[in-house]
CSV table of C-alpha atoms in Angstrom, one decimal:
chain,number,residue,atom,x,y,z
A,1,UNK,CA,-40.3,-10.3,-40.2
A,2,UNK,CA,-37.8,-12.8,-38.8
A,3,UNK,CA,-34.3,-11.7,-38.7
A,4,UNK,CA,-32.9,-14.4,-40.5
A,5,UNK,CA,-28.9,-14.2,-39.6
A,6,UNK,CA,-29.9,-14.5,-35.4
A,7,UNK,CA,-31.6,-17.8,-36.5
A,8,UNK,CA,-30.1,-20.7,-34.8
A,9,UNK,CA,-27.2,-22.5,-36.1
A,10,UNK,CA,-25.3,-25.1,-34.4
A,11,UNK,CA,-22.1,-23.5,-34.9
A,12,UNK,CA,-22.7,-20.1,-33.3
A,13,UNK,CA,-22.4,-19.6,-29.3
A,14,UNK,CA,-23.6,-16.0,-27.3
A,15,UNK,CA,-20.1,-15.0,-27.9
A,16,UNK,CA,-20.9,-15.4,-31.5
A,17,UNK,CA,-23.7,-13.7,-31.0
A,18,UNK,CA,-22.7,-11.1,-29.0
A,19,UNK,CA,-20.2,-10.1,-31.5
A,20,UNK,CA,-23.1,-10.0,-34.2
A,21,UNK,CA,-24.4,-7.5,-32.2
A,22,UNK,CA,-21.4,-5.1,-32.1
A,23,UNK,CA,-20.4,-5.6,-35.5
A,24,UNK,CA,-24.4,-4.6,-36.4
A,25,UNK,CA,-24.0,-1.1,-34.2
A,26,UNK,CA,-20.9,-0.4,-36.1
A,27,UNK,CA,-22.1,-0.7,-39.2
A,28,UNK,CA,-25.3,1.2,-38.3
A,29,UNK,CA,-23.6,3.8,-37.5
A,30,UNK,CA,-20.4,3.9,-39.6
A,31,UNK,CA,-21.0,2.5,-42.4
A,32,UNK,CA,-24.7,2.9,-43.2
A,33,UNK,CA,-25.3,6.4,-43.1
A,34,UNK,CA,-21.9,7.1,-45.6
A,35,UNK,CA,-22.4,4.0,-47.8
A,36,UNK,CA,-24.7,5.0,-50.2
A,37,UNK,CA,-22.0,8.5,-50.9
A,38,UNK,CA,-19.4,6.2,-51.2
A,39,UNK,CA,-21.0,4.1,-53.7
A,40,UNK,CA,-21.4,7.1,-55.7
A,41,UNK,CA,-18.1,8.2,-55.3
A,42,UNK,CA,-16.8,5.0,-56.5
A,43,UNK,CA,-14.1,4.6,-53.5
A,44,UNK,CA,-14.1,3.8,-49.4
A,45,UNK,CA,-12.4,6.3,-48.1
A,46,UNK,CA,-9.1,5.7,-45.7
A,47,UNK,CA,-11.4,7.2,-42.6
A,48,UNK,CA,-13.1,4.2,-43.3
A,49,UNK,CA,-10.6,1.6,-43.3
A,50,UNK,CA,-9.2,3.1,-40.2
A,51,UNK,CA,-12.7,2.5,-38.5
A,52,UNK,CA,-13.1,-0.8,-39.2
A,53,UNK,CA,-9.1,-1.3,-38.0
A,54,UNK,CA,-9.9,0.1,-35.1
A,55,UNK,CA,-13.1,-2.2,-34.1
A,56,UNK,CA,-10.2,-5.4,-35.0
A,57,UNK,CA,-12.3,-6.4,-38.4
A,58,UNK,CA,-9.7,-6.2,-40.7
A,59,UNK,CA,-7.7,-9.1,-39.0
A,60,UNK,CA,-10.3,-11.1,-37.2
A,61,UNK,CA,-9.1,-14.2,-39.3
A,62,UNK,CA,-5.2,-13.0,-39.2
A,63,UNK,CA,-2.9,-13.8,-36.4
A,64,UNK,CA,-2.2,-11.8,-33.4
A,65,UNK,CA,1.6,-12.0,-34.1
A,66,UNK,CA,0.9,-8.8,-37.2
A,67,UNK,CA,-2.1,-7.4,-35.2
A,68,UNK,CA,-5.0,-9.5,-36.1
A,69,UNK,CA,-7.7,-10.5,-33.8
A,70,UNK,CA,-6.6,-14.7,-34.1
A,71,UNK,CA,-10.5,-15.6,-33.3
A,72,UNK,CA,-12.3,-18.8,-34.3
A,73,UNK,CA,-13.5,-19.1,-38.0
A,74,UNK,CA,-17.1,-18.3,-37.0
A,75,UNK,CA,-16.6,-14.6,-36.1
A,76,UNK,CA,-15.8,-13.9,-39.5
A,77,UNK,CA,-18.5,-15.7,-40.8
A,78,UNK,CA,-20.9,-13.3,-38.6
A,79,UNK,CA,-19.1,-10.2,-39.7
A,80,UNK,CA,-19.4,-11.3,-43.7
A,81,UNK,CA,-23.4,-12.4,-43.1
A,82,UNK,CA,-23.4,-8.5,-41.4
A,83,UNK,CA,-21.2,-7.0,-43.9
A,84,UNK,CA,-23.3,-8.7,-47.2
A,85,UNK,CA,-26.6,-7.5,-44.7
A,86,UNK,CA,-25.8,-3.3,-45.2
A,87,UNK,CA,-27.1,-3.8,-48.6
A,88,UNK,CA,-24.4,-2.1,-50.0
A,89,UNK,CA,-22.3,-4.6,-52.8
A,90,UNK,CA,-19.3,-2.3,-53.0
A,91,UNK,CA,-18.6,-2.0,-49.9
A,92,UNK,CA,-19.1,-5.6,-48.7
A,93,UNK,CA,-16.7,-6.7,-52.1
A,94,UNK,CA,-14.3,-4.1,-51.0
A,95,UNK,CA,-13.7,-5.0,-47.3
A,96,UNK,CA,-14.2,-8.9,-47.9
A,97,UNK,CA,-11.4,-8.8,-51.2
A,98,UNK,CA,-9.0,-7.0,-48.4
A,99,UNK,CA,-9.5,-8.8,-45.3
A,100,UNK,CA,-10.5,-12.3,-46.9
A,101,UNK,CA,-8.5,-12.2,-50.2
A,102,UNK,CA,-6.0,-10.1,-50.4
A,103,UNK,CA,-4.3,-10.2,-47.5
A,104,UNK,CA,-5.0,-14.2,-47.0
A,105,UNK,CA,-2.1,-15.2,-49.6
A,106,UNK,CA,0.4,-12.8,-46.8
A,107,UNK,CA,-1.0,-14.9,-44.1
A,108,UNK,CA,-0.6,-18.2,-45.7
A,109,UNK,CA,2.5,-18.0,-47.1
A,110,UNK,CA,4.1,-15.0,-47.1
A,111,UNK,CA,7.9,-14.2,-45.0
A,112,UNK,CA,8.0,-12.9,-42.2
A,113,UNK,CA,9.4,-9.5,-43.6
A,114,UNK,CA,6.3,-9.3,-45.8
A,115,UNK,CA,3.7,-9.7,-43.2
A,116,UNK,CA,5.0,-7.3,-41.4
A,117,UNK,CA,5.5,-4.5,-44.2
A,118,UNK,CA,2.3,-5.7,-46.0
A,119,UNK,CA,-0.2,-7.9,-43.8
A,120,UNK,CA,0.7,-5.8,-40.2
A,121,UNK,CA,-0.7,-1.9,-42.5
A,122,UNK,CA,-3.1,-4.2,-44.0
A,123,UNK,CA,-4.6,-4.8,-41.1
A,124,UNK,CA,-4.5,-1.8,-39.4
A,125,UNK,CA,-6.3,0.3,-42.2
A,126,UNK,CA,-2.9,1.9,-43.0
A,127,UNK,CA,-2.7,-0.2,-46.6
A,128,UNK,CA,-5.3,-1.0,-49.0
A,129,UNK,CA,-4.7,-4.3,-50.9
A,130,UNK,CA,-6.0,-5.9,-54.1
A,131,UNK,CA,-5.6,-9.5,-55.8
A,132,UNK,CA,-4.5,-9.2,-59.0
A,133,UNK,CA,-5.3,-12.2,-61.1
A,134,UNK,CA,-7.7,-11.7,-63.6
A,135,UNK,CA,-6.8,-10.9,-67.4
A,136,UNK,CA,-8.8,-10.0,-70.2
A,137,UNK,CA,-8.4,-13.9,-71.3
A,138,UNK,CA,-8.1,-15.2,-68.1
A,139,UNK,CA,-10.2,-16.1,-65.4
A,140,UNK,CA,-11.1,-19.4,-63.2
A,141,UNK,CA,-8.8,-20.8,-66.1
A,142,UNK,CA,-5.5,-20.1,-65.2
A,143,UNK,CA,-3.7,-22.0,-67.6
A,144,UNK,CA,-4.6,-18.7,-70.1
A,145,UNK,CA,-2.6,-16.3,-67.7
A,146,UNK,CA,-0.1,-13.5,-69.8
A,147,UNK,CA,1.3,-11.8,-67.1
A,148,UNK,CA,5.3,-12.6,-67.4
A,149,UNK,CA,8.1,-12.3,-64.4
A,150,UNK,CA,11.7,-12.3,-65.7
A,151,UNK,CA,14.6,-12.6,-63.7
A,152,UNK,CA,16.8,-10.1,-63.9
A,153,UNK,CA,19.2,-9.6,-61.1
A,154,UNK,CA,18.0,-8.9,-57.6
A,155,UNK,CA,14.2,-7.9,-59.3
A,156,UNK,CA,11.7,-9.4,-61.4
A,157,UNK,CA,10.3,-7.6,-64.4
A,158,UNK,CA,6.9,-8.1,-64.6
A,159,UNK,CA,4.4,-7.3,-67.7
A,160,UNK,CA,1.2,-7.6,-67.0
A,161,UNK,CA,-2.2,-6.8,-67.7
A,162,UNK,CA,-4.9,-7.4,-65.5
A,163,UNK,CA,-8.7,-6.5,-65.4
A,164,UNK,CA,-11.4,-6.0,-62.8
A,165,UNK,CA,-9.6,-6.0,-59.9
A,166,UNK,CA,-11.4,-5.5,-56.9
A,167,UNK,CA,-10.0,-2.2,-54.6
A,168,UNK,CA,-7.5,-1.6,-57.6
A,169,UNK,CA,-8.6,2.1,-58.4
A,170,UNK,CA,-7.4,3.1,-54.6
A,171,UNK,CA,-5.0,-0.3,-53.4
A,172,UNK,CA,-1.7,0.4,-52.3
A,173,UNK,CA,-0.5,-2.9,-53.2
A,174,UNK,CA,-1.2,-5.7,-55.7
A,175,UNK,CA,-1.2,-9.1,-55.1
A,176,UNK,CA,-0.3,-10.3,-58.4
A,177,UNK,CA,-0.5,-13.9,-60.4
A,178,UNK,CA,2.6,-13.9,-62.8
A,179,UNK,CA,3.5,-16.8,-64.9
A,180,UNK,CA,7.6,-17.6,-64.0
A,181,UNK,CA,7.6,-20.8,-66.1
A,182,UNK,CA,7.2,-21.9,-69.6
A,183,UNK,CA,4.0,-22.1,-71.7
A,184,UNK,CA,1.2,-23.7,-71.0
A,185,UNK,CA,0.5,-22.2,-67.4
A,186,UNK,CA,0.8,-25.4,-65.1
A,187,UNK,CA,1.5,-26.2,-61.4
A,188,UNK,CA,4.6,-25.5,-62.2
A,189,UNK,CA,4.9,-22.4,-63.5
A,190,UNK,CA,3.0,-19.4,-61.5
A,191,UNK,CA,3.9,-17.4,-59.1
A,192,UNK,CA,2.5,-14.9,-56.9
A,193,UNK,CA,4.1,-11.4,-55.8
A,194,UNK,CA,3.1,-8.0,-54.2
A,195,UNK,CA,3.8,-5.0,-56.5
A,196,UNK,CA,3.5,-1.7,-55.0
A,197,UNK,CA,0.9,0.5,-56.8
A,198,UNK,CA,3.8,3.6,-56.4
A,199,UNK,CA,6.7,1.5,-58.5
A,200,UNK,CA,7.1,2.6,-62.1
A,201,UNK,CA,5.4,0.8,-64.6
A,202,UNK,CA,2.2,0.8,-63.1
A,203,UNK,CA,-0.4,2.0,-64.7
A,204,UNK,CA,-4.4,2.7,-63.5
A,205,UNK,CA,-7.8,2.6,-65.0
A,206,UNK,CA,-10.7,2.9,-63.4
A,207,UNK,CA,-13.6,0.2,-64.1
A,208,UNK,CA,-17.0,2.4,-64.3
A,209,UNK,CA,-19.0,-1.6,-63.4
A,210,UNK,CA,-22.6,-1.2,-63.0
A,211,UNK,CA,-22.0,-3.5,-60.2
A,212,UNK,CA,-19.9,-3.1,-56.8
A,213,UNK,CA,-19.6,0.8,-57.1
A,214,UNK,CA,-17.8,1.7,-53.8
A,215,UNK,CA,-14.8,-1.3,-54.5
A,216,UNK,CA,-12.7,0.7,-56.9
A,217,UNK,CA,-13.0,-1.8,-59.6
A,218,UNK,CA,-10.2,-1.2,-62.3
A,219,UNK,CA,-7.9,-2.6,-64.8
A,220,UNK,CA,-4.0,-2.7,-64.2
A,221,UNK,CA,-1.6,-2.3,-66.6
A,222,UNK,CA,2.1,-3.4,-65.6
A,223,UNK,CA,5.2,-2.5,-67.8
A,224,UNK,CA,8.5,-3.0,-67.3
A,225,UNK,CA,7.7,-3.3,-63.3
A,226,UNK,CA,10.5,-4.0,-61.0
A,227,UNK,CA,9.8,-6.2,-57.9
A,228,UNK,CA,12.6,-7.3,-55.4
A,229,UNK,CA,12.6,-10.7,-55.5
A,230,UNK,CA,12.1,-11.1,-51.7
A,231,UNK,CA,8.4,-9.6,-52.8
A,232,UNK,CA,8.0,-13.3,-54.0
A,233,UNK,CA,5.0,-14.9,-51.9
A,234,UNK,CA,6.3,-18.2,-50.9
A,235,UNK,CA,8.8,-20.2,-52.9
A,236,UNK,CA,8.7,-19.4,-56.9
A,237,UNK,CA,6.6,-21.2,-59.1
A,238,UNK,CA,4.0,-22.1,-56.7
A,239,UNK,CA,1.5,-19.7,-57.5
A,240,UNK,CA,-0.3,-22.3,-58.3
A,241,UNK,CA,-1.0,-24.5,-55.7
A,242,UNK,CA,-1.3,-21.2,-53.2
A,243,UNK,CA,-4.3,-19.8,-55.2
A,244,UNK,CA,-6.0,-23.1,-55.1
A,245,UNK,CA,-5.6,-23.2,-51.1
A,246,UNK,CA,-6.8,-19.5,-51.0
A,247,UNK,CA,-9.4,-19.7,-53.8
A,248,UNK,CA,-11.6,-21.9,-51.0
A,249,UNK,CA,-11.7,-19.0,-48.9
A,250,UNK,CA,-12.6,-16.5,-51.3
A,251,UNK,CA,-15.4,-18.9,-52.6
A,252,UNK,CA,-16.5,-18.8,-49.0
A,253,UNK,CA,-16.6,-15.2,-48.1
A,254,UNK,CA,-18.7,-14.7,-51.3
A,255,UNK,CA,-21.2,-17.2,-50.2
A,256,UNK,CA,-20.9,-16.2,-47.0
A,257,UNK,CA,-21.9,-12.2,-47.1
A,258,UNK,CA,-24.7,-13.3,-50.4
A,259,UNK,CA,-26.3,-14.7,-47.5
A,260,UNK,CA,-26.3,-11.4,-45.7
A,261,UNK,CA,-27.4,-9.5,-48.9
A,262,UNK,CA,-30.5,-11.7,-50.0
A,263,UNK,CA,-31.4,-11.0,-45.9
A,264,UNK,CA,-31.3,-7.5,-46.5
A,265,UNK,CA,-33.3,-7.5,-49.6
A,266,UNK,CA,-35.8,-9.7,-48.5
A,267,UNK,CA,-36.3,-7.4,-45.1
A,268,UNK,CA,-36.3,-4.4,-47.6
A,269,UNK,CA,-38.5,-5.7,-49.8
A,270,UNK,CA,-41.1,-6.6,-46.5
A,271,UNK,CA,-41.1,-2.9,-45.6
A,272,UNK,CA,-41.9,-1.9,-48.9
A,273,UNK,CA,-45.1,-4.2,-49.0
A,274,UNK,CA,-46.2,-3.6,-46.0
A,275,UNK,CA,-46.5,-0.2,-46.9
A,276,UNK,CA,-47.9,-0.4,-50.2
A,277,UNK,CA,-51.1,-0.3,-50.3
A,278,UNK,CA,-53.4,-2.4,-52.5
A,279,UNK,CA,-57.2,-2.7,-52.6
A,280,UNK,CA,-58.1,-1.6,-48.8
A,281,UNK,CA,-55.2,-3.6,-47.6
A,282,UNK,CA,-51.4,-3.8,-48.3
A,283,UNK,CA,-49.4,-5.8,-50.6
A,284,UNK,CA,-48.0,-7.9,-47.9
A,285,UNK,CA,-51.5,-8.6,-47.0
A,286,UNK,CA,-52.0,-10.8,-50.2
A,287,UNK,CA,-51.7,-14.5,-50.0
A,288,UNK,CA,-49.6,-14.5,-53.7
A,289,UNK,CA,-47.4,-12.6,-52.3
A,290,UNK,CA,-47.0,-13.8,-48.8
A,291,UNK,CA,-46.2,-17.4,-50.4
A,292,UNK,CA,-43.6,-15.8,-52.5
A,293,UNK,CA,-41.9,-14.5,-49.4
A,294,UNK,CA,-42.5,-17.8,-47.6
A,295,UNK,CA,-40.4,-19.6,-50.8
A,296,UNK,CA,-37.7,-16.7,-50.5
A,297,UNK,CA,-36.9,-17.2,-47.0
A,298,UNK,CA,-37.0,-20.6,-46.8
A,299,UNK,CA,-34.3,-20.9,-49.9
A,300,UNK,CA,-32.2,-18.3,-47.7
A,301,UNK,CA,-31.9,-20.0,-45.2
A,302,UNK,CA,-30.8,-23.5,-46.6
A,303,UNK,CA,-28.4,-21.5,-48.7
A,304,UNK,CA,-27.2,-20.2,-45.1
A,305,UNK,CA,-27.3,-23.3,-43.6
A,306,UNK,CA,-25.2,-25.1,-46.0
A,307,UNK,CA,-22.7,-21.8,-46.1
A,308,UNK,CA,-22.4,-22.9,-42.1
A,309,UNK,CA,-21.8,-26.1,-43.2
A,310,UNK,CA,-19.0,-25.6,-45.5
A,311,UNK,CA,-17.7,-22.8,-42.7
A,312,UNK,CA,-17.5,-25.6,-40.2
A,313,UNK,CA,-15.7,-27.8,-42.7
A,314,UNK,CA,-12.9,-25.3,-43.8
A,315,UNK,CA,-12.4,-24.2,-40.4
A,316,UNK,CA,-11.0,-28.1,-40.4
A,317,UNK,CA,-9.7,-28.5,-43.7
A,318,UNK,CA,-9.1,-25.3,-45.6
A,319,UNK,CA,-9.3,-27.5,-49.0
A,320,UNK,CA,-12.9,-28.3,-48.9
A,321,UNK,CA,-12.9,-27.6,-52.2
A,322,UNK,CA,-16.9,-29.3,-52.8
A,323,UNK,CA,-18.4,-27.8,-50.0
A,324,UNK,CA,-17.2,-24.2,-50.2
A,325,UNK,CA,-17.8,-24.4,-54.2
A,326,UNK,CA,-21.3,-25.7,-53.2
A,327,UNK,CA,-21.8,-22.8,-50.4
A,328,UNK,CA,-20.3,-20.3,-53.2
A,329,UNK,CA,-22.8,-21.6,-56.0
A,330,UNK,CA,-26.2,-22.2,-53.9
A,331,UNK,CA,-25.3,-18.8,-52.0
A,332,UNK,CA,-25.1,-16.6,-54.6
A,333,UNK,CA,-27.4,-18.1,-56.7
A,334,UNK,CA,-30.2,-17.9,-53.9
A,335,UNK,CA,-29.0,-14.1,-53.8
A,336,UNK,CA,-29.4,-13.4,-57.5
A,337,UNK,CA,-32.9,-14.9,-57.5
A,338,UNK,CA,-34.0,-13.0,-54.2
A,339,UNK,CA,-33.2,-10.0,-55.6
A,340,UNK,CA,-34.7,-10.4,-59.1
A,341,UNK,CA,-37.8,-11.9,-57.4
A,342,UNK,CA,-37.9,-8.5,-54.9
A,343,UNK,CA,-37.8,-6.4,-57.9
A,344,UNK,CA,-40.6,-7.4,-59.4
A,345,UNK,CA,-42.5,-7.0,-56.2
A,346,UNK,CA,-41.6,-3.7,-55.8
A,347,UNK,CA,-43.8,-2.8,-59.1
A,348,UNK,CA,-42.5,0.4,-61.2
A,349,UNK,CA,-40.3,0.7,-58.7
A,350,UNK,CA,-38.3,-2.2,-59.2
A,351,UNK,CA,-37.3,0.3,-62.6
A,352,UNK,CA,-36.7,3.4,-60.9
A,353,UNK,CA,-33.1,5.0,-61.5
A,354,UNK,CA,-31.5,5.1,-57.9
A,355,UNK,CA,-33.9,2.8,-56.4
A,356,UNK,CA,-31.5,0.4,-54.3
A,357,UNK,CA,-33.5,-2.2,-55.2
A,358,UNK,CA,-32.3,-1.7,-58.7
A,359,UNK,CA,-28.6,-1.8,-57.2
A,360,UNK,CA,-28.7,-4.6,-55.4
A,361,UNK,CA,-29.9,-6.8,-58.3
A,362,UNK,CA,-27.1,-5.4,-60.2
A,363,UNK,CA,-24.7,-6.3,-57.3
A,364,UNK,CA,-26.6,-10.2,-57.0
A,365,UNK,CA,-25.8,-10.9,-60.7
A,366,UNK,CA,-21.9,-9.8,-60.1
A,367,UNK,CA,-21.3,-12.0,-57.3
A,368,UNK,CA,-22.6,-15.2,-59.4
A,369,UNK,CA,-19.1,-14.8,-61.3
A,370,UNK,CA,-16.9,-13.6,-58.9
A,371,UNK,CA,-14.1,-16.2,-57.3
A,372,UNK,CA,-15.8,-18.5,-60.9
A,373,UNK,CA,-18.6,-18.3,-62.0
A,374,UNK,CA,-21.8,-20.4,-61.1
A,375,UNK,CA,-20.6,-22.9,-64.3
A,376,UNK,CA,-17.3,-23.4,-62.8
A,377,UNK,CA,-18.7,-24.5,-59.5
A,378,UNK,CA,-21.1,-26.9,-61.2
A,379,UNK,CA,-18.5,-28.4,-62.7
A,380,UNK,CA,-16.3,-28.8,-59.7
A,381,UNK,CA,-19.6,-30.4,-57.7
A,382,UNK,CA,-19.8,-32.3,-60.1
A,383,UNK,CA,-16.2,-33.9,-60.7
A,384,UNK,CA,-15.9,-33.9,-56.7
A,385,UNK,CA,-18.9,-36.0,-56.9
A,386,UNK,CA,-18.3,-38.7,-59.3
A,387,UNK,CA,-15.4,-40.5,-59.7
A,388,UNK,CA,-16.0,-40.7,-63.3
A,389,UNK,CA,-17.3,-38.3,-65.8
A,390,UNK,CA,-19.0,-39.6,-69.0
């Protein structure tokens, strides 16, 4: 079987590929062989992080000035198609919300005494981030957002309660969407701040998802939590506007590394066929099948294709807010329906507790909703494309 991520692209050079190659010996052999422990034990552990620190992939898209590697826009794209490719959804959530997510709002617009007591450990493996935004009301609709900041003196006092948050059973830091204006939530009234896990007030809970195992997934509980104000991200009350800017990205790595994963699942399902064996031959023997495999691929790699596309476009305007909501969508959607598809060729074994087949449709269905969900980015297409709606 091809190996669809070394097809050719127009945006990728030798170094690009090069690169792929490195990043797919590290992962083979520190990451692959642990993964599937890790996803059972529900966390990454710091040996980890300091591994992929110290092969420069925590900070490929950060600048050099807090230790990052400063390279072009495409490396990452390589290591996210690599990192969705280990087949492993927790671990590819995990490391993506850190080095794409996370840390990106610190990057974009955070003071220089920030980067370098958040972004510079961040990037070395040293500190664990999360991005708290989610709420058990609130989602892609920010406008819905509880979580309070009140002034008082030097600090903020933030209340807060936020729910699955990516990394947050193990994060050092948090962070975290707080509204700072009055009611409704608008531009005009968000903010964004990093709130140490260790300060008083906040609270815990592990998320036992069915999906994304190894990220740590858990709800936050904030009470009473006081933040120096200098831990503001930017100027206050423009929250807003930053997690529009940073939201493209995030769309993007999730499209990005769904590529990776339907790869993997279509070159684990190919191994499986091949050795199945059905009426004097093998499963992948049978025309059915082999046209099912034919349609599979060939939706994989538009969906990468386009994912390039909208790549190549934020690398020149990081509000592309059509074509990375359009990689996001087709991306993830192509994933969902690779894996369900693979299941059902794997037979009885498609309903095996354990089988990783079983996983990864479970980690396919999470990403659909993840950064919004599929609806959200049909809706966005949609009002980017028309000037007027009915």
């Amino acid at each position: 079987m091809t190996d669809l991520l070394s097809g050719p692209s127009p945006h990728l050079t030798p170094q690009h590929e090069e690169f792929r190659a490195s990043v797919r010996t590290f992962f083979r052999k520190e990451v692959v062989p642990y993964a599937a422990e890790w996803e059972r034990r529900r966390a990454i552990p710091r040996s980890a992080w300091h591994a992929f620190a110290a092969e420069g992939l925590l900070g490929l898209n950060h600048p050099t000035s807090v230790g990052g590697a400063g390279l072009d826009f495409f490396h990452s794209v390589v290591f996210l198609e690599e990192l969705g490719r280990t087949g492993f959804g927790g671990v590819r959530f995990a490391v993506a919300l850190h080095a794409y997510m996370g840390t990106s709002y610190l990057a974009t617009n955070g003071s220089p005494e920030l980067r370098q007591r958040y972004l510079r450990p961040a990037v070395s493996g040293d500190l664990i981030a999360a991005l708290a935004i989610t709420e058990p009301q609130a989602g892609s609709d920010l406008g819905r957002l509880e979580a309070t900041a009140v002034e008082d003196g030097d600090h903020l006092v933030v209340d807060a309660e936020k729910r699955f948050i990516v990394n947050g059973a193990f994060a050092d830091f948090f962070v975290t969407a707080v509204r700072t204006g009055q009611r409704p939530v608008n531009q005009g009234s968000l903010t964004l701040l990093v709130v140490d896990r260790a300060t008083e007030g906040v609270h815990v809970l592990p998320n036992e998802s069915i999906a994304w195992r190894a990220s740590g997934m858990a709800d936050i509980s904030m009470r009473g939590v006081r933040v120096p104000k200098e831990n503001v991200i930017g100027r206050r009350n423009s929250g807003f506007v930053q997690i529009m800017r940073n939201m493209q990205l995030e769309r993007l790595a999730a499209g990005i590394s769904a590529v990776g994963d339907a790869a993997n699942c279509l070159d684990m399902t190919w191994k499986y066929l091949k050795n199945r064996g059905m009426f004097e031959s093998t499963l992948s023997a049978k025309q059915a099948v082999r046209h099912k495999m034919a349609d599979l691929l060939t939706e994989v790699e538009a969906a990468r294709q386009l994912a390039h596309h909208a790549a190549w476009s934020y690398a020149r305007d990081p509000l592309s807010i059509t074509a990375c909501s359009m990689a996001k969508l087709k991306a993830t959607e192509v994933a969902r329906t690779v894996a369900e598809e693979c299941r059902h060729l794997h037979g009885s074994e498609g309903f095996r507790e354990g089988a990783p087949i079983v996983q990864t449709v479970h980690d396919a269905q999470a990403a659909t909703v993840a950064a919004g969900a599929s609806e959200v980015m049909r809706d966005i297409v949609v009002q980017s494309g028309y000037e007027e709606l009915p």
